[in-house]
XYZ file of C-alpha atoms in Angstrom:
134
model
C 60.166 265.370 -237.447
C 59.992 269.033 -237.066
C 61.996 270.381 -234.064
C 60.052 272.818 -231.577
C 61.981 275.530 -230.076
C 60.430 276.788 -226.311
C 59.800 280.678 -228.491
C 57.106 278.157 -230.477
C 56.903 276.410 -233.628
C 59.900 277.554 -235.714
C 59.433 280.886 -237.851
C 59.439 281.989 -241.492
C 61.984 284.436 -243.496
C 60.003 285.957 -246.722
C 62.395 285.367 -249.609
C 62.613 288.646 -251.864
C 63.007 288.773 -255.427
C 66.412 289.328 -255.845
C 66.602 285.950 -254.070
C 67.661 287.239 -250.334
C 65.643 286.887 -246.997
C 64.195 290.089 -244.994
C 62.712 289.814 -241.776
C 61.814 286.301 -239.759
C 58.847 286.032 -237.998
C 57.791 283.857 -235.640
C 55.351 280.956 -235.524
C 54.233 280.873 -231.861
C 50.417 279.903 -232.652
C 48.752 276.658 -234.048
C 47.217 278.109 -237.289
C 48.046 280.865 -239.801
C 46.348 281.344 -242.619
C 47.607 282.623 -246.195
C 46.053 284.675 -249.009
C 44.290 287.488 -250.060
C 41.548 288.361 -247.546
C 41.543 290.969 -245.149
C 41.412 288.533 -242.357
C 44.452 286.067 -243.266
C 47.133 286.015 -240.748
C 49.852 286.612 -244.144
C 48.000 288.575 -246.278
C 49.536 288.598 -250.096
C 47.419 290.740 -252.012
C 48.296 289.314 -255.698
C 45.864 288.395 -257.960
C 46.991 284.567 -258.698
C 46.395 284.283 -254.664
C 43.393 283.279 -253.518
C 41.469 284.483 -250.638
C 42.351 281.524 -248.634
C 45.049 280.273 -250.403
C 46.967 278.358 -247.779
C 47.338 277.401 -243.988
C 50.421 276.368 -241.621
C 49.123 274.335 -238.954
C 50.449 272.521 -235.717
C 49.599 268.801 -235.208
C 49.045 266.885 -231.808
C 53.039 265.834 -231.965
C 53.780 269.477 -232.323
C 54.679 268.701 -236.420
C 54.081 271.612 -238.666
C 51.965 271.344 -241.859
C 51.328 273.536 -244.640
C 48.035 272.705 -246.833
C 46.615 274.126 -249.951
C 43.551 275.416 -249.617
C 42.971 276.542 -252.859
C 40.992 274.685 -255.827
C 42.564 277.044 -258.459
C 45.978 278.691 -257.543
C 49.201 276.668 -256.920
C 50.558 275.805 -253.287
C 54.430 275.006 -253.744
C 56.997 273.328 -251.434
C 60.643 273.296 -252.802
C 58.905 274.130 -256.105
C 56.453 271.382 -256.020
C 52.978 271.454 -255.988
C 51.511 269.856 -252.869
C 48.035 269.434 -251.246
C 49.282 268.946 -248.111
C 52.608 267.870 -246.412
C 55.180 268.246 -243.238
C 57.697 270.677 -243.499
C 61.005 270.567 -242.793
C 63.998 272.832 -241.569
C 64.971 274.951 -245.015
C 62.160 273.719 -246.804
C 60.779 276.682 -249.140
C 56.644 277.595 -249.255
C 55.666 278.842 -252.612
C 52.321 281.208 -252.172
C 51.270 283.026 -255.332
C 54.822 284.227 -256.598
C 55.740 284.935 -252.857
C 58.647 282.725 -251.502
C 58.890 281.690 -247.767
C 61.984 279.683 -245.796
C 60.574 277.383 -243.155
C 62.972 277.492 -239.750
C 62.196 274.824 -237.442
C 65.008 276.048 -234.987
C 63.854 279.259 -235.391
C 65.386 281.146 -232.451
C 63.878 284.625 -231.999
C 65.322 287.165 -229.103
C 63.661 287.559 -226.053
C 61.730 285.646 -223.889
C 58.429 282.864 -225.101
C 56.479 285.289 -223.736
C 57.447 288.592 -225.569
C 57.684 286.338 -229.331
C 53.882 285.244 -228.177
C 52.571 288.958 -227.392
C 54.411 290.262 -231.015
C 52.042 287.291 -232.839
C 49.295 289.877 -231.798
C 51.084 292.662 -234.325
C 52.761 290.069 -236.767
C 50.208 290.264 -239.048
C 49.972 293.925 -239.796
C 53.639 293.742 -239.988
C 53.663 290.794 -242.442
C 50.644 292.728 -244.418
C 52.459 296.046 -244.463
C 55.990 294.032 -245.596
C 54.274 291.810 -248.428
C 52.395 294.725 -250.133
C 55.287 296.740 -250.528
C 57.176 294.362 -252.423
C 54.770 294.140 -255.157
């Protein structure tokens, strides 16, 4: 079972090419969605993404999902292909050719209420990040 921290529902570290993690972001709200749409939360503008590629959601139990949204382009955790499953502390989310850690202890600085108010600019951050490592 996936372990919620009080800053929210664990966090994510983007995993760059050369195989190293950049920043961590927080996961302090119940849905984000992935892919190539203006509007996603984690916007990966790559052409084997699709516009809504992928979501991260937050059950009842406070257990944290990622599900494949896509009918065409490949959803991978720890390099396999999956529909839909729980994920687990370390487990690796495979979007497009874009590479994401899952944290469930994810402990960001600051109080609950500061990580919450930065989920407002996250995804301009996250945008910004992704598109220049293309």
């Amino acid at each position: 079972m996936t372990t919620v921290t009080d800053n929210g529902f664990g966090g994510l570290s983007l995993v760059k090419k050369d195989g190293t993690t950049s920043q961590r972001f927080p996961l302090v709200e119940k849905r984000y969605l992935f892919g190539r749409a203006d509007y996603c939360d984690i916007r990966i503008n790559l052409l084997n993404v699709s516009r809504e590629h992928a979501e991260i959601t937050v059950d009842e139990k406070n257990q944290v999902w990622v599900r494949s949204l896509s009918k065409t382009a490949e959803t991978k955790v720890d390099e396999t292909m999956v529909r839909e499953t729980m994920l687990k502390d370390g487990q690796k989310i495979g979007i497009g050719d874009r590479f994401f850690i899952y944290h469930s202890n994810f402990n960001a600085p600051g109080s609950a209420k500061k990580v919450r108010a930065a989920a407002l600019w996250m995804p301009l951050v996250w945008r910004t990040h992704l598109a220049s490592m293309g």
